[in-house]
Coordinates of C-alpha atoms in Angstrom, one line a residue:
M1 CA 117.6 76.4 71.6
E2 CA 115.5 73.7 72.9
R3 CA 113.5 71.7 70.3
K4 CA 109.8 71.4 71.0
S5 CA 108.6 67.8 71.2
F6 CA 106.2 66.8 68.4
E7 CA 102.6 66.2 69.8
L8 CA 99.5 65.1 67.8
S9 CA 96.4 67.1 68.4
E10 CA 93.2 65.0 69.5
D11 CA 91.7 65.7 66.1
W12 CA 94.5 64.2 64.2
V13 CA 94.6 61.3 66.6
V14 CA 90.9 60.8 65.9
V15 CA 91.6 60.7 62.1
I16 CA 94.4 58.2 62.6
L17 CA 92.3 55.9 64.8
G18 CA 89.2 56.2 62.6
F19 CA 91.3 55.2 59.4
A20 CA 93.0 52.4 61.4
I21 CA 89.5 50.9 62.2
I22 CA 88.6 51.2 58.5
A23 CA 91.8 49.8 57.4
L24 CA 91.4 46.6 59.5
A25 CA 88.0 46.1 57.9
L26 CA 89.3 46.6 54.4
F27 CA 92.1 44.1 55.1
G28 CA 89.7 41.3 56.2
I29 CA 89.6 41.9 59.9
V30 CA 85.8 42.5 60.1
V31 CA 84.4 42.5 63.6
P32 CA 81.1 40.8 63.7
K33 CA 78.0 42.9 64.6
P34 CA 76.3 41.7 67.8
S35 CA 72.5 41.3 67.9
F36 CA 70.7 43.3 70.7
S37 CA 67.2 42.7 69.6
W38 CA 64.8 40.8 71.8
V39 CA 61.2 40.3 72.6
D40 CA 61.0 38.3 75.9
S41 CA 63.3 36.8 78.6
S42 CA 63.6 33.6 76.5
E43 CA 64.9 35.5 73.5
L44 CA 67.2 37.5 75.7
T45 CA 69.0 34.5 77.1
Q46 CA 68.9 32.4 73.9
K47 CA 69.8 35.1 71.3
V48 CA 71.4 38.2 73.0
F49 CA 73.4 36.1 75.6
S50 CA 74.2 33.2 73.3
G51 CA 77.7 32.0 73.0
N52 CA 78.2 33.4 69.5
N53 CA 76.6 36.8 70.2
L54 CA 78.7 37.2 73.4
L55 CA 81.8 36.4 71.3
S56 CA 80.7 39.1 68.9
M57 CA 80.5 41.6 71.9
A58 CA 83.8 40.5 73.1
S59 CA 85.4 41.0 69.7
Q60 CA 83.9 44.6 69.6
F61 CA 85.3 45.3 73.1
G62 CA 88.7 44.0 72.1
L63 CA 88.9 46.4 69.1
V64 CA 87.5 49.5 70.8
Y65 CA 89.6 48.8 73.9
A66 CA 92.7 48.6 71.8
V67 CA 91.8 51.8 69.9
A68 CA 91.2 53.6 73.3
I69 CA 94.5 52.6 74.6
L70 CA 96.3 53.7 71.5
G71 CA 94.5 57.0 71.6
A72 CA 95.6 57.3 75.3
I73 CA 99.2 56.6 74.4
L74 CA 99.3 59.0 71.3
L75 CA 97.7 61.8 73.5
K76 CA 100.0 60.9 76.5
K77 CA 97.1 60.4 78.9
N78 CA 97.1 58.3 82.0
L79 CA 97.0 54.7 80.7
K80 CA 96.7 53.1 84.1
A81 CA 93.3 54.8 84.8
L82 CA 92.1 54.1 81.3
L83 CA 92.7 50.4 81.7
I84 CA 90.2 50.4 84.6
V85 CA 87.7 53.0 83.5
F86 CA 87.2 51.9 79.8
P87 CA 86.0 48.3 80.6
T88 CA 83.5 49.9 83.2
V89 CA 82.2 52.3 80.6
F90 CA 81.9 49.5 78.1
V91 CA 79.8 47.3 80.4
L92 CA 77.4 50.1 81.3
T93 CA 77.1 50.9 77.5
L94 CA 76.3 47.2 76.8
V95 CA 73.4 47.4 79.4
A96 CA 72.1 50.5 77.5
L97 CA 72.3 48.7 74.2
V98 CA 70.4 45.6 75.5
L99 CA 67.7 47.8 77.1
A100 CA 67.4 49.7 73.8
G101 CA 67.1 46.4 71.9
N102 CA 63.8 45.4 73.5
S103 CA 60.9 45.3 71.0
T104 CA 58.7 47.3 73.3
I105 CA 61.3 50.0 73.8
K106 CA 61.8 50.1 70.1
E107 CA 58.2 50.9 69.5
Y108 CA 58.7 54.1 71.4
N109 CA 61.9 54.8 69.3
L110 CA 64.1 55.3 72.4
E111 CA 67.7 55.2 71.2
A112 CA 70.6 53.5 72.9
V113 CA 72.3 56.9 73.6
I114 CA 69.5 58.0 75.8
F115 CA 69.8 54.9 77.9
S116 CA 73.6 55.4 77.9
L117 CA 73.2 58.9 79.1
A118 CA 70.5 58.0 81.8
I119 CA 72.7 55.2 83.2
G120 CA 75.7 57.5 83.5
L121 CA 73.5 60.2 85.1
I122 CA 72.1 57.8 87.7
I123 CA 75.5 56.5 88.6
S124 CA 77.2 60.0 88.7
N125 CA 74.3 61.4 90.9
C126 CA 73.9 58.6 93.4
F127 CA 77.6 57.9 93.9
K128 CA 80.6 60.2 94.2
L129 CA 83.0 59.3 91.5
P130 CA 86.8 59.9 92.1
E131 CA 88.4 62.6 90.0
W132 CA 90.9 60.1 88.5
F133 CA 87.9 58.1 87.2
K134 CA 86.3 61.2 85.6
N135 CA 89.7 62.5 84.2
A136 CA 90.0 59.1 82.4
L137 CA 86.7 59.5 80.5
S138 CA 87.5 60.6 76.9
T139 CA 84.1 61.7 75.7
E140 CA 85.3 63.9 72.8
L141 CA 87.6 61.2 71.5
Y142 CA 84.8 58.7 71.3
V143 CA 82.3 61.1 69.7
K144 CA 84.8 62.1 67.0
I145 CA 85.8 58.5 66.2
G146 CA 82.2 57.8 65.6
L147 CA 81.8 60.9 63.4
V148 CA 84.8 59.8 61.2
L149 CA 83.2 56.4 60.9
L150 CA 79.9 58.0 60.0
G151 CA 81.6 59.1 56.8
T152 CA 81.4 55.4 55.6
T153 CA 77.6 55.7 55.4
V154 CA 77.4 59.1 53.5
I155 CA 77.7 57.7 50.0
F156 CA 77.4 60.4 47.2
G157 CA 75.9 57.9 44.7
D158 CA 73.0 57.3 47.2
I159 CA 72.4 61.0 47.4
L160 CA 71.3 61.0 43.7
K161 CA 69.0 57.9 44.4
A162 CA 67.2 59.9 47.2
G163 CA 65.3 61.7 44.4
S164 CA 65.4 65.4 43.3
L165 CA 62.2 66.4 45.1
G166 CA 63.5 64.9 48.5
L167 CA 66.9 66.8 48.1
I168 CA 65.2 70.0 47.1
Q169 CA 62.9 69.8 50.2
A170 CA 65.8 68.8 52.5
L171 CA 67.8 71.7 51.3
L172 CA 65.0 74.2 51.6
V173 CA 64.0 73.0 55.0
V174 CA 67.5 72.8 56.5
V175 CA 68.5 76.2 55.4
S176 CA 65.3 78.0 56.5
V177 CA 64.8 76.3 59.7
W178 CA 68.5 76.5 60.7
Y179 CA 68.6 80.2 60.2
F180 CA 65.3 80.7 61.9
A181 CA 66.3 78.6 64.9
Y182 CA 69.7 80.4 65.2
W183 CA 68.0 83.8 64.9
V184 CA 65.5 82.9 67.7
C185 CA 68.4 81.6 69.9
R186 CA 70.3 84.9 69.5
K187 CA 67.2 86.9 70.2
L188 CA 66.8 85.1 73.4
K189 CA 70.5 85.8 74.2
I190 CA 71.5 82.2 74.2
D191 CA 75.2 81.6 73.8
K192 CA 76.7 80.8 70.4
E193 CA 77.6 77.3 71.3
M194 CA 74.2 76.2 72.4
S195 CA 72.5 78.2 69.5
L196 CA 74.6 76.2 67.0
M197 CA 73.9 72.7 68.5
L198 CA 70.2 73.5 68.9
S199 CA 69.8 74.9 65.3
S200 CA 71.5 71.8 63.9
A201 CA 69.4 69.5 65.9
V202 CA 66.1 71.0 64.9
S203 CA 66.9 71.5 61.2
I204 CA 68.9 68.5 60.1
C205 CA 68.6 65.2 61.9
G206 CA 68.4 65.5 65.6
V207 CA 70.8 63.5 67.7
S208 CA 73.4 63.0 64.9
A209 CA 73.4 66.7 64.0
A210 CA 73.7 67.8 67.6
I211 CA 76.8 65.4 68.1
A212 CA 78.4 66.5 64.8
T213 CA 78.0 70.2 65.7
S214 CA 79.2 69.7 69.1
G215 CA 82.3 67.9 67.8
A216 CA 82.9 70.7 65.1
I217 CA 82.9 73.4 67.8
K218 CA 84.2 71.4 70.7
G219 CA 81.0 72.1 72.5
D220 CA 80.2 71.5 76.2
N221 CA 79.0 68.2 77.0
K222 CA 76.3 69.3 79.3
K223 CA 74.8 71.5 76.6
L224 CA 75.0 68.6 74.3
S225 CA 73.2 66.4 76.6
Y226 CA 70.4 68.9 77.2
V227 CA 69.8 69.4 73.4
I228 CA 69.7 65.6 72.9
S229 CA 67.2 65.3 75.7
L230 CA 65.0 67.9 73.9
V231 CA 65.3 66.1 70.6
L232 CA 64.3 62.7 72.1
I233 CA 61.5 64.0 74.3
T234 CA 59.8 65.9 71.5
A235 CA 60.3 63.1 68.8
I236 CA 57.8 60.8 70.7
P237 CA 54.7 63.0 70.7
M238 CA 55.4 64.2 67.1
M239 CA 55.7 60.5 66.0
I240 CA 52.4 59.7 67.5
F241 CA 50.2 62.7 66.7
M242 CA 51.5 64.0 63.3
P243 CA 50.0 61.0 61.4
Y244 CA 46.5 61.7 62.8
I245 CA 46.9 65.4 62.2
A246 CA 47.8 64.5 58.5
Q247 CA 44.8 62.4 58.3
W248 CA 42.5 65.2 59.7
L249 CA 44.0 67.6 57.3
N250 CA 43.2 64.9 54.5
L251 CA 46.8 65.1 53.2
S252 CA 47.9 62.5 50.6
Q253 CA 50.4 59.9 51.5
E254 CA 53.1 61.5 49.5
V255 CA 52.6 64.9 51.3
T256 CA 52.4 63.3 54.6
G257 CA 55.5 61.3 54.2
A258 CA 57.5 64.4 53.0
W259 CA 56.0 66.3 56.1
L260 CA 57.0 63.6 58.6
G261 CA 60.4 63.1 57.1
G262 CA 61.3 66.8 57.1
S263 CA 59.9 67.5 60.6
I264 CA 60.6 64.6 62.9
D265 CA 64.1 64.7 64.1
T266 CA 65.1 61.0 64.7
T267 CA 65.2 58.5 61.8
G268 CA 63.5 55.7 63.9
A269 CA 60.5 58.0 64.7
V270 CA 60.2 58.9 61.1
V271 CA 60.0 55.3 60.0
A272 CA 57.6 54.5 62.7
S273 CA 55.3 57.4 61.9
G274 CA 55.5 56.7 58.2
S275 CA 54.4 53.1 58.9
L276 CA 51.3 54.3 60.8
V277 CA 50.2 56.1 57.4
G278 CA 51.0 53.7 54.7
E279 CA 53.7 52.2 52.4
E280 CA 54.0 55.3 50.1
A281 CA 54.2 57.6 53.1
L282 CA 57.0 55.3 54.6
K283 CA 58.9 55.4 51.4
I284 CA 58.7 59.2 50.8
S285 CA 59.4 60.1 54.6
T286 CA 62.6 57.8 54.4
I287 CA 63.7 59.5 51.3
V288 CA 63.3 62.9 52.7
K289 CA 64.9 62.0 55.9
F290 CA 67.8 60.4 54.2
S291 CA 68.3 63.6 52.1
Q292 CA 68.5 65.6 55.4
N293 CA 70.9 63.1 56.9
V294 CA 73.2 63.4 53.8
L295 CA 73.4 67.2 54.3
L296 CA 74.8 66.6 57.9
G297 CA 78.4 66.5 56.6
I298 CA 78.1 69.6 54.5
A299 CA 76.4 71.5 57.4
A300 CA 79.2 70.3 59.9
F301 CA 81.8 71.5 57.4
F302 CA 80.6 75.0 57.1
I303 CA 79.7 75.3 60.8
S304 CA 83.3 74.3 61.5
I305 CA 84.6 77.0 59.2
Y306 CA 82.2 79.6 60.7
W307 CA 83.1 78.5 64.3
T308 CA 86.9 78.5 63.7
Y309 CA 86.8 81.9 62.0
S310 CA 84.6 83.6 64.6
K311 CA 86.7 82.1 67.5
S312 CA 89.9 83.3 65.8
V313 CA 88.6 86.8 65.4
D314 CA 87.7 86.8 69.0
D315 CA 91.0 85.6 70.2
E316 CA 93.0 87.8 67.9
T317 CA 91.7 90.9 69.7
K318 CA 89.6 91.7 66.7
K319 CA 92.2 94.2 65.4
D320 CA 93.3 92.1 62.4
K321 CA 91.6 89.4 60.4
P322 CA 92.9 86.0 61.2
T323 CA 95.2 84.3 58.8
L324 CA 94.5 81.3 56.8
R325 CA 97.1 79.4 58.8
L326 CA 95.4 80.4 62.1
I327 CA 92.0 79.3 60.8
W328 CA 93.6 75.8 59.6
D329 CA 95.4 75.4 62.9
R330 CA 92.0 75.8 64.8
F331 CA 89.9 74.0 62.2
P332 CA 88.6 70.6 63.6
K333 CA 90.7 68.0 61.6
F334 CA 88.2 65.2 62.3
V335 CA 85.9 66.9 59.8
V336 CA 88.6 66.4 57.1
G337 CA 88.6 62.7 58.2
F338 CA 84.8 62.5 57.8
V339 CA 84.9 64.0 54.3
A340 CA 87.9 61.9 53.2
V341 CA 86.2 58.6 54.4
S342 CA 83.0 59.7 52.6
L343 CA 84.9 60.3 49.3
L344 CA 86.8 57.1 49.8
F345 CA 83.6 55.0 50.2
S346 CA 81.8 56.9 47.4
F347 CA 84.4 56.7 44.6
V348 CA 87.4 54.3 45.5
I349 CA 86.1 51.3 47.5
P350 CA 84.1 48.8 45.3
A351 CA 80.4 48.6 46.2
E352 CA 80.9 44.8 46.9
T353 CA 83.6 45.5 49.5
T354 CA 81.5 48.2 51.1
S355 CA 78.5 45.8 51.4
Q356 CA 80.6 43.3 53.1
I357 CA 82.0 45.7 55.9
K358 CA 79.3 48.2 56.2
D359 CA 77.2 46.6 58.9
S360 CA 80.3 46.1 61.1
L361 CA 81.5 49.7 60.7
K362 CA 78.0 51.1 61.3
S363 CA 77.6 49.0 64.5
L364 CA 81.1 50.2 65.7
Q365 CA 80.1 53.8 64.9
G366 CA 76.9 53.4 67.1
L367 CA 79.0 51.8 69.8
W368 CA 81.4 54.8 70.0
F369 CA 78.5 57.3 70.2
A370 CA 76.9 55.1 73.0
L371 CA 80.3 55.0 74.8
A372 CA 80.5 58.8 74.5
F373 CA 77.1 59.3 76.1
T374 CA 77.8 56.9 78.9
S375 CA 80.8 59.0 79.6
I376 CA 78.9 62.2 79.4
G377 CA 76.4 60.9 82.0
L378 CA 79.2 59.9 84.3
E379 CA 80.7 63.4 84.3
T380 CA 77.5 65.3 84.4
N381 CA 75.4 66.4 87.4
F382 CA 71.7 65.7 86.7
K383 CA 70.6 69.0 88.3
D384 CA 72.7 70.9 85.6
L385 CA 70.4 69.6 82.8
F386 CA 67.3 71.2 84.3
K387 CA 68.6 74.4 85.9
Q388 CA 66.6 77.7 85.7
D389 CA 68.9 79.1 83.0
N390 CA 68.0 76.2 80.7
K391 CA 64.4 77.5 80.1
K392 CA 65.6 79.9 77.3
P393 CA 67.0 77.0 75.2
F394 CA 63.8 75.0 75.8
Y395 CA 61.7 77.9 74.6
A396 CA 63.9 78.4 71.6
F397 CA 63.7 74.7 70.8
I398 CA 59.9 74.7 70.9
I399 CA 59.5 77.9 68.8
A400 CA 62.0 76.5 66.2
Q401 CA 60.4 73.0 66.1
T402 CA 56.9 74.7 65.5
F403 CA 58.3 76.8 62.7
N404 CA 59.9 73.6 61.3
I405 CA 56.6 71.7 61.3
L406 CA 54.8 74.6 59.5
V407 CA 57.4 75.5 57.0
T408 CA 58.1 71.7 56.1
L409 CA 54.2 71.3 55.6
I410 CA 54.1 74.2 53.1
I411 CA 57.2 72.9 51.2
A412 CA 55.8 69.4 51.2
L413 CA 52.5 70.6 49.8
A414 CA 54.3 72.6 47.2
L415 CA 56.6 69.9 46.0
F416 CA 54.5 66.6 46.6
N417 CA 50.9 67.6 46.2

């Protein structure tokens, strides 16, 4: 009998790579965080493109390139193609990060991922990329590494600091809006995959929730791109008009902050809208938004269990219930990595050590996400994002977002008035 060669799944490789990055930081190899913030051309050349900052970018490139190569080796992928493709993706991603760092762009709260996606889409739709190039793009690997690193920012001690009212509101909003959004999607006969990503994006924390859910269910990248486009497009008018609506309704700063923090999907837009109202509104909106962000890991965990179980039932001809072994085999292991990292940084690693490495790890987390979205753009046809069949998810998103705004306002009035 032939012995089967041992092969690591992508999820376990992600966990190994994520922990390797964290281990390097803990052992003192901390990659400096580059700055991408600039106001004018003078600051762009003297600050962003300064020698020290370029060295920081090069250090980040060296680390992520080495990790990507190690991932390709462990997964037995085409290493020759990766050696060419990854630096190309990195340079395009740097362009996106520099664009997003402009002060004017920041005022509109346009995140780097939307520029990464846009740049990739423009290239893939204006030029015909060879198949070997597209095959070397490891979108899921990059997303999942970013999600494992996301665990370093979900500290359980901080959850308690968020305040009981903020946590209560976050829990009520997330549960009610998620189930309503999912119900609307299913009523409109939208597939489960899109329904889960859309529901999480509306109810929890926008882009991060959509990414986490897509990773948990191994979702289609085109659907993920579409959901994120909806989140970012709707966040801008909400950020601009909701503070004025709150003023017209004569809401207190506390209620307004709770309403903004629970309704607007992106953290940057929450901060911007809260700032328009006042200091107290900014504080409350940030607390509420942070509380919702904290629930991301818990939500991703339960979505993973639900998706794994439902897929197992489908694949097992629905005659017998799937075994625990089957569910474990199909469970996304990177979620285990996320939870393990969160527990490690919450209860094991000293706060002093965390403060020394958190900026570096958070920067790397954002870089992996941006690399993933550049890759998504490069492998996506722009027309696919706005096809006729995408109208139903759009309607579902608008209906769910309207419900989110109304329910959050009622809960904010009940808790913070």
